[in-house]
């Protein structure tokens, strides 16, 4: 009797449901633990709220204008174009490696465990400091809405003793609330974030329309250097003013950070990464343009000190200005929430691989909420600690929040550079064969991939140099502290040194059997 033939293998099934998403994650060597409840709009909201143009443009408009005059507007499309090159490469990676803690996970798989670990380490530090920087923006907004929000003293300025103390109080309360939301679970976070982003988009549209109606001059204002010189003499001022846009246009990768909580992440995350950045770029550019067109004066000095709130209050009056400032406060809240969520997922992802101190505790996920509670608490406590630096050390806090953007760009470069090296060796052919079988057609740059990747690397390296250059006018405007002048170099160097010590200790205490990364997803040399 001949043996019964084996049934034919079933055809590949696209990853569209919860079961197939879970099976896809198991293909990377991880058991599904996080609750997969984020849809397309919530994924978009995660990236958009991290950028949060209504928060950051309000905070930083005065900085850009003070150095470059109205012509600083052109730094926005230049930075947006550079970051869009980075986002395109990230979209390709999000489709092929839909795993939480994406910067760490992508870098490790493209290069090796050392580079990947440092990418994650740098990102955790940057995200923790950025949470503090976002939360402190409440001090810029709330006392302007109602004087009762000034709980300490009477001077709301961040540089004054009472303003600095009040900023820490308001910021700490906000971080306490966002930590609680993150502990409760991703579903509540997504609802709050999506609602806040919807209101923020409405606010951006309202600002653009209302200021356009009240415009005093035409769009040709963007060619005015504001007395900062012209030609080659303007280049230095222009490069400094570009830091404003560079500070704002980051965090669009948050959709990738939440991949394990997103439905059909191979297709959802790439689209939402690009949509979040595109919406932020267009909305932010329009806000800058109409603010310059509607400003009561370009020469009275108030734009360089008070920025966009001055334009709103002057043009829309007390009532209209306060309504929009309430929307800005909402944007600050969801921005802080989104950054903390992204940071907690980075901590969880690295702890799950056993590569952080106290990994056993940090990788625990509540079976009830489907969220990693302790990483959110760690990021929140770290951010509050950074906030306290602002009391009596406003210049140090400003330098700290500025240099954290250098760290973000450095972490991005630890992805784009290894990706370029792998692309020169034929990436993504091997990954596409397996990934397409599990998930269907994936986002791909095709023949444009090499050019886009090269541009992303060149832009990233150039902006790291521009952000980190030891300029007194950026890091130590008062000229009182020599170490602030070189703070970017000292902080980045110190962070990498501290990381090296932590990594060395981890390497001596962790056996290879404790690592849970699938070898099939690693570069050939590391898998061997």
Coordinates of C-alpha atoms in Angstrom, one line a residue, residues 48 51 53-54 57 61 70 72-78 80 204 207-208 211 219 221-222 244-245 248-249 277-293 308:
X48 CA 2.1 63.8 14.7
X51 CA 6.3 66.5 16.5
X53 CA 3.9 71.8 15.7
X54 CA 1.3 73.7 17.7
X57 CA 6.4 76.3 16.8
X61 CA 9.4 80.8 16.7
X70 CA 11.8 86.6 8.4
X72 CA 14.6 82.0 8.6
X73 CA 11.3 80.6 7.1
X74 CA 13.4 78.8 4.4
X75 CA 15.1 76.7 7.1
X76 CA 11.7 74.9 7.5
X77 CA 11.4 73.4 4.0
X78 CA 15.1 72.5 4.0
X80 CA 11.6 69.1 6.3
X204 CA -3.4 74.7 13.3
X207 CA -4.3 79.8 13.3
X208 CA -3.5 79.7 9.6
X211 CA -3.8 85.1 10.7
X219 CA 4.5 86.3 1.3
X221 CA 8.3 88.9 3.5
X222 CA 10.2 85.6 3.7
X244 CA 14.5 75.9 15.3
X245 CA 13.2 73.7 12.5
X248 CA 10.7 70.6 15.9
X249 CA 10.8 68.0 13.1
X277 CA 5.7 64.1 8.9
X278 CA 4.0 65.4 5.8
X279 CA 1.1 66.9 7.8
X280 CA 3.6 68.4 10.3
X281 CA 5.7 69.9 7.6
X282 CA 2.9 71.5 5.7
X283 CA 1.0 72.7 8.8
X284 CA 4.2 74.1 10.4
X285 CA 5.3 75.8 7.2
X286 CA 2.0 77.6 6.8
X287 CA 2.0 78.7 10.4
X288 CA 5.4 80.3 10.0
X289 CA 4.4 82.0 6.8
X290 CA 1.1 83.5 8.0
X291 CA 2.7 84.6 11.4
X292 CA 5.3 86.6 9.5
X293 CA 2.6 88.1 7.2
X308 CA 3.9 83.6 18.0

